[in-house]
Coordinates of C-alpha atoms in Angstrom, one line a residue:
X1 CA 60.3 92.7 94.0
X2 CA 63.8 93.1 93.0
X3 CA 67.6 91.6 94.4
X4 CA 69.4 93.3 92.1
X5 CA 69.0 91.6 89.0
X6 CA 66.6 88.5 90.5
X7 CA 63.2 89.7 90.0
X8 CA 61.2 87.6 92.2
X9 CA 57.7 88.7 91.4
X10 CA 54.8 90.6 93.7
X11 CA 54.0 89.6 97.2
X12 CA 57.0 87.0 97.2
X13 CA 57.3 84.5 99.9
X14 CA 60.5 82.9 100.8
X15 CA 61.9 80.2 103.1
X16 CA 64.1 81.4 105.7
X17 CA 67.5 79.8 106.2
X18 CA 67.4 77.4 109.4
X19 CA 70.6 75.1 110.6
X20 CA 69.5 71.2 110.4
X21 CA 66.3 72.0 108.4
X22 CA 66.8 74.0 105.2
X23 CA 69.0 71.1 103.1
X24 CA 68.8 70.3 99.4
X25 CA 66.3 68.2 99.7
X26 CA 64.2 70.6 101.7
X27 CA 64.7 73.6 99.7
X28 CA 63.6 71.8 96.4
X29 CA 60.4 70.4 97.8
X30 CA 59.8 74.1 99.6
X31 CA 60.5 75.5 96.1
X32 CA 58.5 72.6 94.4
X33 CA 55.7 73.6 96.7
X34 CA 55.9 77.4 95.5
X35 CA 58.4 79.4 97.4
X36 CA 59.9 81.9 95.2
X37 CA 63.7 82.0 96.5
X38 CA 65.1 79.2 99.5
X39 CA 68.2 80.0 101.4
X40 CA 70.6 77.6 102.4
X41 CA 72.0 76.5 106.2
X42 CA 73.6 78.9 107.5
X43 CA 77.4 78.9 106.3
X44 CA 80.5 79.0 109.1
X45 CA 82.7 81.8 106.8
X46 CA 85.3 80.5 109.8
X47 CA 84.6 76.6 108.5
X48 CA 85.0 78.0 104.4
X49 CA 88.4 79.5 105.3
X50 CA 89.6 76.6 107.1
X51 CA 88.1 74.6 103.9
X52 CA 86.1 72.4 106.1
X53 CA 84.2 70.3 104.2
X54 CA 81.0 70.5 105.9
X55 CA 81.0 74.0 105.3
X56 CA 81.7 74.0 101.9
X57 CA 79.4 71.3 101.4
X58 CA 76.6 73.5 102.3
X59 CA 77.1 75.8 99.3
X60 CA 76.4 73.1 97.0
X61 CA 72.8 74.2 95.2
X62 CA 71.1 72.9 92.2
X63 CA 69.0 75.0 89.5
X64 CA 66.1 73.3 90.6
X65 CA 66.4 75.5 93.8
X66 CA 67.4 78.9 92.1
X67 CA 67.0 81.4 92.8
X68 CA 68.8 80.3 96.0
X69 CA 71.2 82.4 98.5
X70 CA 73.7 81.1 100.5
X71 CA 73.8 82.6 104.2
X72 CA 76.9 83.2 105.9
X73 CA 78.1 84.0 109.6
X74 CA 80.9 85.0 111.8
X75 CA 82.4 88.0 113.2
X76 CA 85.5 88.7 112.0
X77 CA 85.6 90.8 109.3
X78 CA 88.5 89.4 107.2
X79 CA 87.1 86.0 108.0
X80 CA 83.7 87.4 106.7
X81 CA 85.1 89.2 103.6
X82 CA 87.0 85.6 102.4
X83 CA 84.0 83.9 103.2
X84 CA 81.6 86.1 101.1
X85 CA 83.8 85.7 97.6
X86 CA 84.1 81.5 98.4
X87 CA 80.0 81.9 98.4
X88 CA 80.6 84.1 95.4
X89 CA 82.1 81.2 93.1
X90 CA 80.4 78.4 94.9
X91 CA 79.8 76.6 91.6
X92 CA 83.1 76.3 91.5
X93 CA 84.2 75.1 94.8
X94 CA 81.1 73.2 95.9
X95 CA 79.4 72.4 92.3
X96 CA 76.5 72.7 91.1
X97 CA 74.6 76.1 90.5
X98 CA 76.4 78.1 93.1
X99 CA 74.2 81.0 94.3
X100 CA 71.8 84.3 93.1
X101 CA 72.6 86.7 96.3
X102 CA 74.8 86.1 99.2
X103 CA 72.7 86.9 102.5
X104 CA 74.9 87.9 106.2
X105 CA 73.0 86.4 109.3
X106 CA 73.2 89.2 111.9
X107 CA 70.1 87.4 113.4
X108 CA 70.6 84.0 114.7
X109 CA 70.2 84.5 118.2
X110 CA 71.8 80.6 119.3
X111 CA 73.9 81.1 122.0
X112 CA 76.9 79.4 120.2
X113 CA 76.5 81.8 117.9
X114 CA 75.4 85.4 119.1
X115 CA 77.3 84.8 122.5
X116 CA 80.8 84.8 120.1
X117 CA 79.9 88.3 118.6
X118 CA 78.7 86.6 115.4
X119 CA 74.7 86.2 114.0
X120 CA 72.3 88.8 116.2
X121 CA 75.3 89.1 118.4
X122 CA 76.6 91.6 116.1
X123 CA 73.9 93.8 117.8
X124 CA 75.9 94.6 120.0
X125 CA 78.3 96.4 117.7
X126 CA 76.3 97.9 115.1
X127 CA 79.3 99.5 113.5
X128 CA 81.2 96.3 113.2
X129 CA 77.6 95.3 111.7
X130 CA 77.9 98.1 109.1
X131 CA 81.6 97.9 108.7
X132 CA 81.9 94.3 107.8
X133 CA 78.6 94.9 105.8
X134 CA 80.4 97.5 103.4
X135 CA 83.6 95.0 102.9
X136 CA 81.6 92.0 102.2
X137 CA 79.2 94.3 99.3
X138 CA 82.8 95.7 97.6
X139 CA 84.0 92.4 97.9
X140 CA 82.0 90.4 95.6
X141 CA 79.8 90.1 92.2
X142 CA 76.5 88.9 93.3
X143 CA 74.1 91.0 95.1
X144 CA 74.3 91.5 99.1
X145 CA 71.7 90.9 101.6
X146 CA 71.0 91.2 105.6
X147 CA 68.8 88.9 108.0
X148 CA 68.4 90.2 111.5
X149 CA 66.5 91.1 114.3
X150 CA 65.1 94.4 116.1
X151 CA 68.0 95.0 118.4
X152 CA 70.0 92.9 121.2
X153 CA 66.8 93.7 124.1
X154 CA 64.1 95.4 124.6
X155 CA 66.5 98.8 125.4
X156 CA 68.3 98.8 122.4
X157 CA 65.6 98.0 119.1
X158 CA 67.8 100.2 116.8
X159 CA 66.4 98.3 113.9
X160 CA 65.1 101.6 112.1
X161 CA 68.5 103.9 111.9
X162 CA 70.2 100.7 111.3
X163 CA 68.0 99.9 108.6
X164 CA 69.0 103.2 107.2
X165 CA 73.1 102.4 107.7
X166 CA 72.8 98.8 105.9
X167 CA 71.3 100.3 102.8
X168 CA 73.5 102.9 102.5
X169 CA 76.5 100.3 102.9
X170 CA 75.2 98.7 99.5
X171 CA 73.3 95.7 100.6
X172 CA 69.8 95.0 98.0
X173 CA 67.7 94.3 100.4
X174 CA 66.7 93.6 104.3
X175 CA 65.3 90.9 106.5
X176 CA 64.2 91.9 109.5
X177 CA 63.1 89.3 112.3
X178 CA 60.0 90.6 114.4
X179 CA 62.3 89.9 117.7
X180 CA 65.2 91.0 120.0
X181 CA 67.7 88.9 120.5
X182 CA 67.6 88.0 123.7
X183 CA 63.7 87.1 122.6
X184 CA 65.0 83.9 121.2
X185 CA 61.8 82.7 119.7
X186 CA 59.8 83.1 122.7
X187 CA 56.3 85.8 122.6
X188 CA 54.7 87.3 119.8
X189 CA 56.8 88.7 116.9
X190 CA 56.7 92.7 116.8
X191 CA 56.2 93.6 113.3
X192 CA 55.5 97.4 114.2
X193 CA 58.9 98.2 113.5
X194 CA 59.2 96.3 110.3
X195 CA 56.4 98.6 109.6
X196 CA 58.5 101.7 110.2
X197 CA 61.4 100.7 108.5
X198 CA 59.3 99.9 105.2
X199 CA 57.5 103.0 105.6
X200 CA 60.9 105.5 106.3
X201 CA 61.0 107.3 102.6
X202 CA 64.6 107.3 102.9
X203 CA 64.1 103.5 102.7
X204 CA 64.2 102.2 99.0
X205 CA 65.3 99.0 98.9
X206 CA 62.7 95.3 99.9
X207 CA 62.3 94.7 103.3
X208 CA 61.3 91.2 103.7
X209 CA 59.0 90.7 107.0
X210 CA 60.0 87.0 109.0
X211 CA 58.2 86.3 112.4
X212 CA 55.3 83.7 113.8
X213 CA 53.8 83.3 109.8
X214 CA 52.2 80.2 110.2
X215 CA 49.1 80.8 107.3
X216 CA 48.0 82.6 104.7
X217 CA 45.8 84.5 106.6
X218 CA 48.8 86.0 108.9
X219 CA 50.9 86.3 105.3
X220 CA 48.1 88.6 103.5
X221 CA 47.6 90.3 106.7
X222 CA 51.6 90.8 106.8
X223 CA 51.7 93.1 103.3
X224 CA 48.2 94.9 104.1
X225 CA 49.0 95.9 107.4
X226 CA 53.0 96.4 106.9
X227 CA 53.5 97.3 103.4
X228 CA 56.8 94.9 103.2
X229 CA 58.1 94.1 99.9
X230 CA 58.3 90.0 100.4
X231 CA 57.5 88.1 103.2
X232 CA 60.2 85.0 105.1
X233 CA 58.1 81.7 106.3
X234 CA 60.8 79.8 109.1
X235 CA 59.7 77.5 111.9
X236 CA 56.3 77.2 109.9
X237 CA 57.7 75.5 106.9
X238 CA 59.2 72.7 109.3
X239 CA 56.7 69.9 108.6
X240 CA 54.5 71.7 106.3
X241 CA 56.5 73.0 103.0
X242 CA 53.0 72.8 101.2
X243 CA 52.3 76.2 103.5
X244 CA 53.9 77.7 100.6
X245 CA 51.6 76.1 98.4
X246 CA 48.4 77.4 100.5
X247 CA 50.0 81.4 100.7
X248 CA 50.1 81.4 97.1
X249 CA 47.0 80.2 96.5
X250 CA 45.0 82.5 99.1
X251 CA 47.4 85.7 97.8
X252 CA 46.0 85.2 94.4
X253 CA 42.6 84.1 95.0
X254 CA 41.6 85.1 98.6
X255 CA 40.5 81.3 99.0
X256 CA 41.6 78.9 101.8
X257 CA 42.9 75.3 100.6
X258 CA 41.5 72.8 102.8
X259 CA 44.5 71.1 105.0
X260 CA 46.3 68.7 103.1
X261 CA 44.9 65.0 103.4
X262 CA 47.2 62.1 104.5
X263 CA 48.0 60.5 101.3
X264 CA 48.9 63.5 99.9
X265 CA 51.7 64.4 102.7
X266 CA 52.6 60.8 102.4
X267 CA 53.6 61.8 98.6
X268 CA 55.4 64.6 99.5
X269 CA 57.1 62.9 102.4
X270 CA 58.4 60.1 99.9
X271 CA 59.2 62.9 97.3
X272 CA 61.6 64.4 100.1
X273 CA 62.8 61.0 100.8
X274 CA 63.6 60.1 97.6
X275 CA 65.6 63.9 97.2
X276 CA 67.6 63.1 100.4
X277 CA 68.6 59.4 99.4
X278 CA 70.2 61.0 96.0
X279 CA 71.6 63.8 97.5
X280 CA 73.5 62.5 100.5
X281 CA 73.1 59.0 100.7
X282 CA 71.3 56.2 102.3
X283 CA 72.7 56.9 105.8
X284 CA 72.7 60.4 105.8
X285 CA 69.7 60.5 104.2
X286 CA 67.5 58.8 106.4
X287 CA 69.3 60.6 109.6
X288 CA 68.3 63.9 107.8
X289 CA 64.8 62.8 107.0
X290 CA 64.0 61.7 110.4
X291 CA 62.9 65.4 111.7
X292 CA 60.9 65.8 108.6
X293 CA 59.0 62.6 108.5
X294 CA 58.2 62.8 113.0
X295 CA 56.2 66.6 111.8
X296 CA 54.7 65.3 108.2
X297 CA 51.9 64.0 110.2
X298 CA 51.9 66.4 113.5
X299 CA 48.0 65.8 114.8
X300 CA 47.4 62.4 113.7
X301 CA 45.2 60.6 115.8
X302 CA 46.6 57.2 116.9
X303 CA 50.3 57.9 115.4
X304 CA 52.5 57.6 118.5
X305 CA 54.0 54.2 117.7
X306 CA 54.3 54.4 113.8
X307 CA 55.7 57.7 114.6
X308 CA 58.6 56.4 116.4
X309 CA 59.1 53.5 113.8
X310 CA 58.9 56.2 111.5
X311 CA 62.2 58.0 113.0
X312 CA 64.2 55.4 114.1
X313 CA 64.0 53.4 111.3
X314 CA 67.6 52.9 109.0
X315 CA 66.4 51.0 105.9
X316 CA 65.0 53.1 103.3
X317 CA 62.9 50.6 101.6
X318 CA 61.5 49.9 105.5
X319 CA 60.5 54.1 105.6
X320 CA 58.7 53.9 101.9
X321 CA 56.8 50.6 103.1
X322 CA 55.5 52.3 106.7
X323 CA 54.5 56.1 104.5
X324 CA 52.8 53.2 102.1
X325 CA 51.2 51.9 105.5
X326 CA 50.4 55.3 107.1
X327 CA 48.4 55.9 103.5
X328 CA 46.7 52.9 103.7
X329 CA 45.8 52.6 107.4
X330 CA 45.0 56.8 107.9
X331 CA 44.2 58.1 104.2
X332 CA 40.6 59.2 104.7
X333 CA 41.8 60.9 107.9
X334 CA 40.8 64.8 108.0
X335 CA 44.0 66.6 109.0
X336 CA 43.7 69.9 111.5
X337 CA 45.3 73.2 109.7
X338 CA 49.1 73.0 110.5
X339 CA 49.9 75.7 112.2
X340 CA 53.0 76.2 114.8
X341 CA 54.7 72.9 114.5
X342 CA 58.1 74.2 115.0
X343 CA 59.7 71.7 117.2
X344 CA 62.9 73.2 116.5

């Protein structure tokens, strides 16, 4: 599978761009664990233009994440178009790598979001959709993409003529969500429709499938029975970036790993650590961590009060002593398969 010029293999699997979870340090252990292309937070093209720092902060990448696209929102088209060539040169502004593609949220369904027209509000307004679509594609170098959903409700899934309009505006390929809008996260994830739009022959560039894949059974089941191109792990990855790790492995030998033992998420968990403290600092590093480290160990039998240590917490060398603890004191613990800790 192809984005434009990034060739990211067969069957690739990618993690999906979620607010307060998919940070440097995140994205490198995800990609560390196997994850063919990360995306970044999703990027306020209102916050770029106003150069908030925050925002522009988010565009800073490494090559130890590439290939890597940075995800914008908003709904006003000019807003959109400046926003898009700021991602385009991010190496410049932000440092660092920059990115590979530039992906458009039409999908986040956040109230604070969609309810301001922006992410899978632009629903709504499929036109607007297209229109600011074909500005953002003439606008810049790097290769366009779209994340969204099946349509604002259960009335209105327009997902497969859509489909048909982004393409023709130029974007390289679509994500498409399994859910409406106004589905949140809640229910099963539809992926019938995914399956049309793949299988429409007037269809020709990826579609990338992204709902309720939470193992590498549901992944290999996801290109039999749909057909898609590539395949978008979210909420699952929360906790468990080494899911990565077990889709690969099963895609390429039809094998199950065993669920990863305790000392080895305590590794991981202290590799992530380690990331965070060098890319943001020691205080923003352990806030950040805290949401990674309470899942790391979701199912643990008798974890309750190191768990809330474990998050609340501020010295880093007190975090790497209790993961040395948790090693020591629940290492030849089996581990259930880690599957739906979302939590977000």
């Amino acid at each position: 599978m192809k984005i434009g010029e990034v060739d990211l293999g067969e069957r690739p699997v990618l993690l999906a761009p979620m607010e307060d979870v998919t940070d440097a340090s995140f994205r490198i252990i995800c990609k560390e664990c196997g994850a063919d292309m990360v995306y970044t937070e999703f990027v306020s093209s209102d916050g770029l233009i106003r150069d908030a720092q925050k925002a522009i902060a988010k565009m800073k990448t490494s090559e130890d994440e590439a290939p890597i696209a940075i995800q914008i929102y908003g709904s006003d088209p000019d807003a959109m178009v400046q926003a898009a060539r700021m991602a385009d040169r991010a190496d410049e502004l932000a440092g660092g790598h920059g990115c590979d593609v530039i992906d458009i949220n039409f999908g986040c369904p956040v109230s604070k979001i969609a309810g301001r027209g922006a992410g899978s509000g632009m629903m709504k307004d499929p036109d607007k959709m297209v229109r600011i679509t074909e500005m953002i594609v003439k606008a810049v170098r790097k290769p366009v993409t779209v994340k969204t959903r099946l349509g604002w409700d259960e009335s209105s899934k327009i997902i497969v003529p859509l489909a048909e309009r982004l393409q023709d505006s130029g974007i390289q390929a679509l994500t498409i969500h399994g859910r409406t809008r106004c589905q949140m996260y809640k229910g099963e994830a539809d992926w019938t429709l995914i399956g049309e739009v793949k299988a429409n022959p007037r269809m020709h560039i990826p579609i990338i499938g992204n709902g309720d894949i939470d193992s590498a059974l549901k992944a290999k089941a996801a290109f039999d029975t749909y057909g898609v191109d590539g395949i978008m792990i979210g909420r699952a990855s929360f906790g468990h970036p080494w899911i990565f790790t077990e889709v690969k492995h099963y895609l390429r030998t039809g094998e199950e790993l065993p669920p990863l033992g305790v000392r080895e998420r305590v590794t991981l968990a202290k590799r992530q650590m380690e990331l965070s403290l060098e890319l943001k600092g020691p205080r923003t590093g352990v806030y950040e961590m805290r949401r990674h480290l309470s899942c790391y160990f979701k199912g643990l039998k008798d974890f309750k009060d190191t768990r809330i240590r474990l998050v609340t917490e501020t010295a880093p060398a007190e975090i790497f002593n209790l993961l040395d603890y948790i090693a020591e004191r629940w290492g030849d613990e089996s581990m259930p398969p880690q599957r739906g800790v979302y939590g977000i």
